[in-house]
Coordinates of C-alpha atoms in Angstrom, one line a residue:
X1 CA -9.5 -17.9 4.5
X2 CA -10.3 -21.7 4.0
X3 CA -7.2 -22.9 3.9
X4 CA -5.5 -23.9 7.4
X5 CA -3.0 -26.3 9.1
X6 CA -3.3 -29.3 11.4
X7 CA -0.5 -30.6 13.7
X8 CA 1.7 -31.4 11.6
X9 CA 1.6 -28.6 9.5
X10 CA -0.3 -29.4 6.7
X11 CA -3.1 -27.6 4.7
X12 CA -6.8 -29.0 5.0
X13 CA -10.1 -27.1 3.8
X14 CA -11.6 -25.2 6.8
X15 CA -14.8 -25.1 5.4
X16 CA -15.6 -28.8 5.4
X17 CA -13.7 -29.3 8.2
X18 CA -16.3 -26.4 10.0
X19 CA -19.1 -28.6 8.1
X20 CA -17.8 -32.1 9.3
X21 CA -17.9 -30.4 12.6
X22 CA -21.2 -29.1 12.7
X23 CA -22.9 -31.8 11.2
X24 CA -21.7 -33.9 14.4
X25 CA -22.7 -31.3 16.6
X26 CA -26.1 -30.8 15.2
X27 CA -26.4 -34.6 15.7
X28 CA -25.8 -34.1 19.4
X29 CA -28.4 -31.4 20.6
X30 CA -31.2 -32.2 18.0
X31 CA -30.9 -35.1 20.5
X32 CA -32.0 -33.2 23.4
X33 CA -35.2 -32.5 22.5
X34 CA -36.0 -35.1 19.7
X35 CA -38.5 -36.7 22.1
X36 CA -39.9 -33.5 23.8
X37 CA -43.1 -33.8 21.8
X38 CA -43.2 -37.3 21.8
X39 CA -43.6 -38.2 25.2
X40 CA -47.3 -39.0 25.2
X41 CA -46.5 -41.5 22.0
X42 CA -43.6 -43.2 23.7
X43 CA -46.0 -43.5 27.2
X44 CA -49.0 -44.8 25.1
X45 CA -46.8 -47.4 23.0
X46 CA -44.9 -48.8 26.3
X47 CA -47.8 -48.1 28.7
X48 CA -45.2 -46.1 31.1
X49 CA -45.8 -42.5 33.0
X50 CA -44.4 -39.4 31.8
X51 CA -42.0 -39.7 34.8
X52 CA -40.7 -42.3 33.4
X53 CA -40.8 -41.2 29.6
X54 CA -38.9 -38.4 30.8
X55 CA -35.6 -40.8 31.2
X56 CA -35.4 -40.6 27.6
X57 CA -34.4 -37.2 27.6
X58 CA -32.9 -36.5 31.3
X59 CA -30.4 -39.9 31.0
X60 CA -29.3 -38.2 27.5
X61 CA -28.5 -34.8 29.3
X62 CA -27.3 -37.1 32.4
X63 CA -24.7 -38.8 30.7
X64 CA -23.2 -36.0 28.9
X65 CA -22.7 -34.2 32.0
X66 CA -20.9 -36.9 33.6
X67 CA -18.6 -37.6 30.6
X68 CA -17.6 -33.7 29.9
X69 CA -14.8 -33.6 32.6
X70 CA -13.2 -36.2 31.5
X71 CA -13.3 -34.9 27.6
X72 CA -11.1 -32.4 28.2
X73 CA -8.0 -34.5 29.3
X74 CA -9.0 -36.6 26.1
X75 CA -8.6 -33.9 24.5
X76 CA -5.4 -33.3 25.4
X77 CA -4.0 -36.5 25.5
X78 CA -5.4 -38.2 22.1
X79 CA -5.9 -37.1 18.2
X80 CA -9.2 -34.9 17.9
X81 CA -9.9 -36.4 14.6
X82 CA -10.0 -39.5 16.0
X83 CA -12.0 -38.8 19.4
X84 CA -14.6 -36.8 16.7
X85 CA -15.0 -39.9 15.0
X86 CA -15.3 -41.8 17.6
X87 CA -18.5 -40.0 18.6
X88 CA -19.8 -40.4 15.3
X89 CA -19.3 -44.4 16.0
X90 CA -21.2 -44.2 19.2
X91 CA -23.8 -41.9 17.8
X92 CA -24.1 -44.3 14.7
X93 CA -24.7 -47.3 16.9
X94 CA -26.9 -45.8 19.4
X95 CA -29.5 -44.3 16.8
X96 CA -29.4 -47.8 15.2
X97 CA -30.2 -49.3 18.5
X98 CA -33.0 -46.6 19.2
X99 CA -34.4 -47.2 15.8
X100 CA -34.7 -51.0 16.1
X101 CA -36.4 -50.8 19.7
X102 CA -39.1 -53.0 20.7
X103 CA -39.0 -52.5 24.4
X104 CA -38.2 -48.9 27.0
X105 CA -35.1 -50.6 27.9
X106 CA -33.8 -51.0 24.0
X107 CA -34.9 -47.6 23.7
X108 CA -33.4 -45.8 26.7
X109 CA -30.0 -48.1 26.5
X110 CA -30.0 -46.9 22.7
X111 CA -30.6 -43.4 24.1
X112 CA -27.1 -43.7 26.7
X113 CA -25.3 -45.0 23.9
X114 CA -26.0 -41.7 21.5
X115 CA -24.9 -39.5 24.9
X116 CA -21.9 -41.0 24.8
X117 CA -21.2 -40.0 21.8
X118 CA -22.7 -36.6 22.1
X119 CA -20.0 -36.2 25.6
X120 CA -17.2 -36.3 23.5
X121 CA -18.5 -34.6 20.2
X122 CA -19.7 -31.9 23.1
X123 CA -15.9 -31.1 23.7
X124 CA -14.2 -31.6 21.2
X125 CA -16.6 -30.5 18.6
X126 CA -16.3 -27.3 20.2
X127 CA -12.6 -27.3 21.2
X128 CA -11.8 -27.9 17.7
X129 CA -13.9 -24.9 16.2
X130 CA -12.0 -22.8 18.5
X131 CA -8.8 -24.2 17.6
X132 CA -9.0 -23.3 13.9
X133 CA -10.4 -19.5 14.0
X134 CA -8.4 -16.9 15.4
X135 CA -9.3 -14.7 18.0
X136 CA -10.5 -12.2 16.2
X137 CA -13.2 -14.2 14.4
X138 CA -14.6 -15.9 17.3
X139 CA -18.1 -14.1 17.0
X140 CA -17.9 -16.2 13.5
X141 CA -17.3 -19.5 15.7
X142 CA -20.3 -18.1 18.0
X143 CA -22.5 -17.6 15.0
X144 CA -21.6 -21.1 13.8
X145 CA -22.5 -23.0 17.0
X146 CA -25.1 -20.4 17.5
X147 CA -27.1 -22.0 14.8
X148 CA -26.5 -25.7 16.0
X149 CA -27.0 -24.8 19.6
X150 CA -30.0 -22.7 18.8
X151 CA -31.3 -24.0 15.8
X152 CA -31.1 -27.8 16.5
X153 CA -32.8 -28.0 19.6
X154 CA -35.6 -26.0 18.6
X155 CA -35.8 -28.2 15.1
X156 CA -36.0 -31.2 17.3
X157 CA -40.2 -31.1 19.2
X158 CA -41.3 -29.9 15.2
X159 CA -39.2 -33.0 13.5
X160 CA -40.3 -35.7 15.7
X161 CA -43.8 -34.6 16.0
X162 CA -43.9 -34.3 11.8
X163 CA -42.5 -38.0 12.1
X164 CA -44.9 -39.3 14.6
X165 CA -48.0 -37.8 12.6
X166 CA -47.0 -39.7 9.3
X167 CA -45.0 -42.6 10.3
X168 CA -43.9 -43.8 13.7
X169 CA -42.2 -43.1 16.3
X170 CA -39.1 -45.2 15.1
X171 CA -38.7 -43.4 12.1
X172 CA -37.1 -40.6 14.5
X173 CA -33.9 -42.0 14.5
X174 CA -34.4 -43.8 11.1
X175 CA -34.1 -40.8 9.4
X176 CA -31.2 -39.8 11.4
X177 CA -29.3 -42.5 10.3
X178 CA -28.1 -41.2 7.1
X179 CA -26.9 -37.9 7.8
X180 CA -24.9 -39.4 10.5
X181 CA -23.7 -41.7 8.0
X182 CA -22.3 -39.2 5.7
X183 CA -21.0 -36.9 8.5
X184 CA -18.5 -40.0 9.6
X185 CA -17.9 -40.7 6.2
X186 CA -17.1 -37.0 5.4
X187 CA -15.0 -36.8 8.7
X188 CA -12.4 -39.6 7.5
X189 CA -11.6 -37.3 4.5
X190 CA -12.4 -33.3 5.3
X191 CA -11.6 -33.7 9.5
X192 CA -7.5 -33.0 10.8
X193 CA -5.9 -33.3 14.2
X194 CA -6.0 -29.4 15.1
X195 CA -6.0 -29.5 18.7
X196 CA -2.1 -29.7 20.4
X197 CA -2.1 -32.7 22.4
X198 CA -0.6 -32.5 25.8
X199 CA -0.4 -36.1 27.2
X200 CA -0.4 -36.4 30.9
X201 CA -1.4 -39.6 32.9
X202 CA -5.1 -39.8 33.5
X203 CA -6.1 -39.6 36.9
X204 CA -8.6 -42.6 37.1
X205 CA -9.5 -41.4 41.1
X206 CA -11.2 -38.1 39.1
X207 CA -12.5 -40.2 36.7
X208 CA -14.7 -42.2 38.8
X209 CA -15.4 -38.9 41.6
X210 CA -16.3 -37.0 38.6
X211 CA -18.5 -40.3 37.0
X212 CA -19.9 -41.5 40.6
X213 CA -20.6 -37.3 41.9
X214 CA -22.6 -36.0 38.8
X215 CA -24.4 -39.2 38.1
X216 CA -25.7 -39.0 41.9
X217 CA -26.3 -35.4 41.9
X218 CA -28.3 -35.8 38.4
X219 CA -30.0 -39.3 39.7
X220 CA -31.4 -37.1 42.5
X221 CA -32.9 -34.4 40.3
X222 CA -34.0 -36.8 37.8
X223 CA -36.7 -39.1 40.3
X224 CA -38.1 -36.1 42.3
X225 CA -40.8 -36.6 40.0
X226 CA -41.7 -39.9 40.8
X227 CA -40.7 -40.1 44.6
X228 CA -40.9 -36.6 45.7
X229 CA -38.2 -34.1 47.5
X230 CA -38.6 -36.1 50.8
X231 CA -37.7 -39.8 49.3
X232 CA -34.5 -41.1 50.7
X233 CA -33.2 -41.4 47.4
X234 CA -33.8 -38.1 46.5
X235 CA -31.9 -36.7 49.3
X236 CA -29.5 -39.6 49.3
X237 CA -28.7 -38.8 45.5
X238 CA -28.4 -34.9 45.6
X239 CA -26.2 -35.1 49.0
X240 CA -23.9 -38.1 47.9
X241 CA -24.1 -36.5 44.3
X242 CA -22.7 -32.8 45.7
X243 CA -20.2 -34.3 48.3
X244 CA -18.2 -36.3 45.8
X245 CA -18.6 -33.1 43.0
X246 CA -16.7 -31.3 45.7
X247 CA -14.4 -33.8 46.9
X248 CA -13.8 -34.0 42.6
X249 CA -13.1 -30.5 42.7
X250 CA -10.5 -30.3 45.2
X251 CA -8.7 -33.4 44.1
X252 CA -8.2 -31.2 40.9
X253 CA -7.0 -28.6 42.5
X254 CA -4.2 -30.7 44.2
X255 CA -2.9 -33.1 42.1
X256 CA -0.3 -32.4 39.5
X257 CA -2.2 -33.6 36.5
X258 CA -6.2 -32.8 36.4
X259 CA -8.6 -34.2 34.2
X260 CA -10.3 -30.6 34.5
X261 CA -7.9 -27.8 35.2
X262 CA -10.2 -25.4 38.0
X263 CA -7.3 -22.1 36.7
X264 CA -9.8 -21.4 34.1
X265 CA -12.0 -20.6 37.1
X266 CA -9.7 -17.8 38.1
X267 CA -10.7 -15.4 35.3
X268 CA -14.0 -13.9 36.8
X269 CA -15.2 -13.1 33.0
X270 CA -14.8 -17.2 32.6
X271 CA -17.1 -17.8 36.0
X272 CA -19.4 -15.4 35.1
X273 CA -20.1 -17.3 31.8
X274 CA -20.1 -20.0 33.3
X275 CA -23.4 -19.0 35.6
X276 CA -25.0 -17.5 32.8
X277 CA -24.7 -20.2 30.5
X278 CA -26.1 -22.5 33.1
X279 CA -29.1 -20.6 34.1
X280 CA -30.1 -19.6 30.6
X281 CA -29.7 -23.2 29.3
X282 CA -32.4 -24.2 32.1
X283 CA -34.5 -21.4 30.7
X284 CA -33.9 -22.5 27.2
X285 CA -33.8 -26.6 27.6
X286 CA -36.5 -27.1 30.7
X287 CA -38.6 -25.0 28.9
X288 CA -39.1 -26.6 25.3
X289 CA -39.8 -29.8 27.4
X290 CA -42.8 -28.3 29.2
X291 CA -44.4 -26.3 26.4
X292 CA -45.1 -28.9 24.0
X293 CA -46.8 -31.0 27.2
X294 CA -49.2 -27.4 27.9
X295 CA -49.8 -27.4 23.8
X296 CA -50.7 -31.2 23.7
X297 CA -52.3 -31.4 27.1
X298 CA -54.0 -28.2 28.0
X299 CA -54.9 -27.2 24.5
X300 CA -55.2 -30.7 23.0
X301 CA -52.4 -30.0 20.2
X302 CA -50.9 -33.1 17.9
X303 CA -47.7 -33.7 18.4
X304 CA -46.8 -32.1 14.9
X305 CA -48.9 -29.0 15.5
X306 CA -47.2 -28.6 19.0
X307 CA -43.7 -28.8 16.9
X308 CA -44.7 -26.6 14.5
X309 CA -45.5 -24.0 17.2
X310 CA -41.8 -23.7 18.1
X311 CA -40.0 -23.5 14.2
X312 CA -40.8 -19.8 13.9
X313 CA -38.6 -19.8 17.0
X314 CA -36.0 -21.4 15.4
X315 CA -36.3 -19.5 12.3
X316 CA -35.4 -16.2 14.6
X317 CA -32.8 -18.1 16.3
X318 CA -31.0 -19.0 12.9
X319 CA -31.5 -15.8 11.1
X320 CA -29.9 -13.7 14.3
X321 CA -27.0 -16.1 15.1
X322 CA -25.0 -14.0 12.0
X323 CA -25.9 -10.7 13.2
X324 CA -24.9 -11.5 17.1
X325 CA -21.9 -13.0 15.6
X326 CA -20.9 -9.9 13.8
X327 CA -22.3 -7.8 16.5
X328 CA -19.3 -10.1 19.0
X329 CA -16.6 -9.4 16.5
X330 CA -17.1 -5.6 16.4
X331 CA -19.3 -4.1 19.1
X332 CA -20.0 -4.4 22.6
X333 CA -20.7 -8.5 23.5
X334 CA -21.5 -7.8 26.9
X335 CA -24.1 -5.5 26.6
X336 CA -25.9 -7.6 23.5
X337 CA -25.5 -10.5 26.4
X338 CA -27.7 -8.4 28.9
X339 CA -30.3 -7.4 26.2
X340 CA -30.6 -10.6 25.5
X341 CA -31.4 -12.0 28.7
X342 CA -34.2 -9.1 29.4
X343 CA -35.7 -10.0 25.9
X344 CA -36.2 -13.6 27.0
X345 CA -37.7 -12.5 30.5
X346 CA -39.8 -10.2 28.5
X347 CA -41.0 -13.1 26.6
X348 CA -41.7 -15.6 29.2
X349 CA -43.5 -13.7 32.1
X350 CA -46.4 -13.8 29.5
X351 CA -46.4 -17.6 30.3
X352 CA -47.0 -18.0 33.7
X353 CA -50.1 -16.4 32.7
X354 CA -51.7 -18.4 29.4
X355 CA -54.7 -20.1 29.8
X356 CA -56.7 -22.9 27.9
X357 CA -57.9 -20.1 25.9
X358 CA -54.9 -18.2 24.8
X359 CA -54.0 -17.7 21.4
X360 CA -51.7 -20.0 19.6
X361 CA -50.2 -17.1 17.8
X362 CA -49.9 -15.6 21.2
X363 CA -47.8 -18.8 22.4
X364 CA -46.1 -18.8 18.6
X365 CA -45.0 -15.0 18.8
X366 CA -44.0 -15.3 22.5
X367 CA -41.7 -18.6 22.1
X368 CA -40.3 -16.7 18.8
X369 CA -39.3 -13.3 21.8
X370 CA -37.5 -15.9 23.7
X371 CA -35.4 -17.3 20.7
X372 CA -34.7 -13.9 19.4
X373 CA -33.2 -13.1 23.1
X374 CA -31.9 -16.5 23.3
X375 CA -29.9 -16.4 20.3
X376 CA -28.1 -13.2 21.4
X377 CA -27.3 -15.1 25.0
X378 CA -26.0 -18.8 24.6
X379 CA -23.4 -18.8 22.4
X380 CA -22.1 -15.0 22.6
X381 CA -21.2 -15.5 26.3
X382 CA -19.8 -19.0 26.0
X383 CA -17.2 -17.4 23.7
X384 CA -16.8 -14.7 25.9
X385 CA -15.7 -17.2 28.6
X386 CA -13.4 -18.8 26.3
X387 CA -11.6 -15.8 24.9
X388 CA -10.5 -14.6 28.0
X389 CA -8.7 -18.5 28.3
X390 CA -4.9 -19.0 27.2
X391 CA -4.8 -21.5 24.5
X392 CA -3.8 -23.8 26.3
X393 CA -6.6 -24.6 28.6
X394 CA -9.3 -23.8 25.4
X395 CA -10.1 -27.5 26.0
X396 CA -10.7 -27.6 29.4
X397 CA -12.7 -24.4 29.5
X398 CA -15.0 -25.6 26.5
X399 CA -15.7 -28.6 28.8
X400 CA -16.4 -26.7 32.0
X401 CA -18.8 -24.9 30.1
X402 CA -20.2 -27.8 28.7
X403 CA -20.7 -29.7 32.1
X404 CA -21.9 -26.8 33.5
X405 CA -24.9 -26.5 30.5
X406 CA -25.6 -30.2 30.3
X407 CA -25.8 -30.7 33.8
X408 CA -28.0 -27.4 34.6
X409 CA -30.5 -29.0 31.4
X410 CA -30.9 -32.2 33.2
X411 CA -31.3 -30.8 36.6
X412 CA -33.4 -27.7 35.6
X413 CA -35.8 -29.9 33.2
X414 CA -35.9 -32.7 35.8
X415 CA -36.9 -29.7 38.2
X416 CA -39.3 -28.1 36.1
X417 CA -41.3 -31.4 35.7
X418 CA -41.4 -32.1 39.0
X419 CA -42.8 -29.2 40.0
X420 CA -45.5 -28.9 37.0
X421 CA -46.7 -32.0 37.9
X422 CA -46.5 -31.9 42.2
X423 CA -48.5 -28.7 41.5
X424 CA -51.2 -30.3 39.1
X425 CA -51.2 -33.5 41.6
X426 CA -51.9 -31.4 44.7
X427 CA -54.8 -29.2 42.6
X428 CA -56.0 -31.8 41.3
X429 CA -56.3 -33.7 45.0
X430 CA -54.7 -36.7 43.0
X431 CA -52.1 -37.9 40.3
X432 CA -53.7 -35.2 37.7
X433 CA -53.9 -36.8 34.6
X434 CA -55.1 -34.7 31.2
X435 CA -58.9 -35.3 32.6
X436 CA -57.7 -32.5 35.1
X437 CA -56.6 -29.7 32.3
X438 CA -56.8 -27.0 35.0
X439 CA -54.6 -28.6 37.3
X440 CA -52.3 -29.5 34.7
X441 CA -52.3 -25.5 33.7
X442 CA -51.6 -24.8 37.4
X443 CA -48.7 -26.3 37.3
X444 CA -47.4 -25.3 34.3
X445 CA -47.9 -21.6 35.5
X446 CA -45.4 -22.2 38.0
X447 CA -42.8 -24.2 36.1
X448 CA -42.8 -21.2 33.9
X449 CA -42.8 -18.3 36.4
X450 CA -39.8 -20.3 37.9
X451 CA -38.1 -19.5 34.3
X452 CA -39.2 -16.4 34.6
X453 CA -37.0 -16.2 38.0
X454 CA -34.3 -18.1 36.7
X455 CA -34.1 -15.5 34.3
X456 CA -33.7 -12.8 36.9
X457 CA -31.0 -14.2 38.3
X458 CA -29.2 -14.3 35.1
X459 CA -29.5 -10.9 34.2
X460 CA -28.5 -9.6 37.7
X461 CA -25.7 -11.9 37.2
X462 CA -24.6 -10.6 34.0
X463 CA -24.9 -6.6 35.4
X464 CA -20.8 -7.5 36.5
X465 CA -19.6 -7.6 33.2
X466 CA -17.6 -5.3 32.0
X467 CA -19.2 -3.1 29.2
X468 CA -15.2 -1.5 28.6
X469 CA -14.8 -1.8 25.0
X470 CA -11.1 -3.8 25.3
X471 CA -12.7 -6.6 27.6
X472 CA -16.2 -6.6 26.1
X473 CA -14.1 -8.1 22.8
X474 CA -11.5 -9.7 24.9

């Protein structure tokens, strides 16, 4: 079950082809959260706000949601072995940049540069996976990317704060640098074109709607924090942003060759997915960016011992991605879906509550409820989307999905942060800094009972799938 064939018909080994793979995605969503606990560091060393430190993260997300639509006519129009390492190139270069930056601007222009890399290996990492397992063992696929997509993140606050308490902060990337090093070496030998290419003419009008509409719409989100919800380029950005996102949209529904084709829209089981991907990635994403800030400035954590507070999390979410997996392939995905949303609501009510005196076990045991929830969400229902897809638009459903969950983690973290700190700021009767810990707490009670709602949503969202036994396995 190794053994299987490109384009051209011949043989290659699966598994370190599936390794090649997920090395490169690991890479890209370790990423996201590599600086979540090290945004006091980074504000310290270039004397910036957190508003601003928070760039470093939100551009990454940023980026990749802007790139995604136009990854899936890439995909269709040029060799995925050669667009995967192609990513690699970008992510090599970036994470050199970021680990030779003396300045926030080397830093953050080294931080665009891995995003690129991280659009494409976003959908085609994914498209390519798909492409190579049959139907029947997609739970595998989902137990696979489970790991990366659960694992990775979660890995990310505990690394860099392990880094930052014995080295420096540059050593982040530094250490990075070899494993992407092999992973592109790797890819040149173990990596095949499996994806069929379709080549169409691209549609450069979509290309810049798409580029111009989600970077205005994310550019919105992304300063709230700084100039509030009333600041002209706040509303300027989110209205601009969401007229040409919709003006995007309906050019792809009416010209003859899409960069995004909107029919994988049409299968309800696809938009339902869709939605709950999106919300539960805010709940997942926006919240490992605020705890580590509670744990380092409510409780007065290091940035390693705020890390370390999130690995048993990640050890749940790695040891259940096999068992959801399994559980896809031969029971009831839908209803493992909707238990898996109430287990991370269960877990994160708890958090609107915590105060300066709280238990880190408490914290530690209630992050770990999330992951365990978490880990029996994220991946299960992107694959339920997917399956429901003809092969033919696998690609442009993997990067609806993936616009849709990149774009939702930029927006919902961006969100989250601005009201955390709006709430601590009007508490505090100024800009609440950490000599104001209950104001800071104050906020962060309502950045996590909005999880809490987002949560809600989800799981009312996900009572309309089908629990039949021929759809729930599609």
């Amino acid at each position: 079950m190794t053994r299987s064939v490109d384009n051209a018909g011949r043989p290659f080994n699966r598994t370190l082809f599936t390794i090649v793979v997920l090395i490169g995605m690991f890479a890209s969503n370790i990423n996201q959260t590599i600086l979540a606990v090290a945004q006091p560091t980074l504000m310290q060393a270039f004397h910036i706000p957190a508003s601003s430190a928070q760039w470093l993260s939100t551009s990454y997300s940023l980026i990749i949601g802007v790139m995604t639509p136009v990854t899936a006519w890439l995909a269709d129009n040029k060799s995925s072995k050669t667009l995967f390492e192609w990513a690699m190139g970008f992510f090599l270069l970036g994470t050199t940049l970021c680990y030779f930056a003396n300045s926030f601007a080397a830093l953050l222009g080294g931080r665009m540069i891995q995003a690129v890399g991280g659009a494409l290996l976003a959908g085609i990492g994914t498209t390519m996976l798909y492409s190579v397992y049959p139907l029947g063992q997609r739970g595998t696929v989902s137990a696979l990317m489970g790991l990366v997509f659960g694992l990775a993140p979660a890995i990310g606050p505990t690394f860099s704060g392990w880094v930052i308490d014995r080295f420096e902060w540059h050593d982040i990337f530094g250490i990075l640098l070899p494993l992407l090093a092999v992973a592109f070496v790797l890819g040149l030998y173990g990596l095949r074109s499996v994806v069929m290419v379709n080549r169409a003419k691209l549609d450069w009008p979509s290309v810049f709607l798409s580029a111009l509409g989600f970077g205005s719409l994310l550019y919105g989100f992304a300063v709230v924090g700084t100039r509030g919800w009333l600041d002209w380029q706040v509303l300027g950005g989110i209205f601009c942003g969401a007229v040409l996102v919709a003006w995007f949209v309906w050019r792809q529904l009416h010209i003859a060759t899409p960069i995004l084709k909107m029919t994988i829209f049409k299968a309800p089981t696809y938009r339902i997915a869709v939605v709950i991907t999106a919300l539960s990635q805010i709940a997942f994403a926006g919240f490992e960016f605020v705890l580590p800030l509670y744990l380092q400035t409510v409780r007065g954590l290091s940035a390693m011992n705020s890390g370390m507070c999130l690995i048993l999390g990640a050890l749940v979410n790695a040891a259940m991605s096999p068992v959801t997996g399994y559980v896809f392939d031969h029971y009831n995905a839908p209803r493992m879906i909707k238990a898996g949303l109430l287990i991370m609501l269960l877990g994160t009510i708890p958090f609107a509550f915590v105060t300066a005196q709280t238990p880190v076990v408490t914290v530690v045991l209630l992050y770990a409820i999330r992951s365990l929830g978490f880990s029996a969400v994220q991946m299960p229902i992107t694959t339920l989307g997917i399956n429901v897809l003809p092969p033919e638009l696998i690609s442009h459903g993997s990067s609806g999905n993936n616009m849709m969950r990149y774009t939702a983690s930029a927006i919902g973290t961006a969100i989250l942060i601005s009201v955390q700190q709006n709430v601590a700021n009007t508490q505090a009767g100024h800009v609440a800094t950490l000599a104001d810990p209950q104001a800071l707490l104050g906020g962060y009670h309502v950045a996590f009972a909005l999880v809490a709602v987002l949560l809600i949503i989800a799981l009312v969202t996900a009572l309309r799938l089908s629990t039949k036994d021929k759809e729930a396995r599609a």
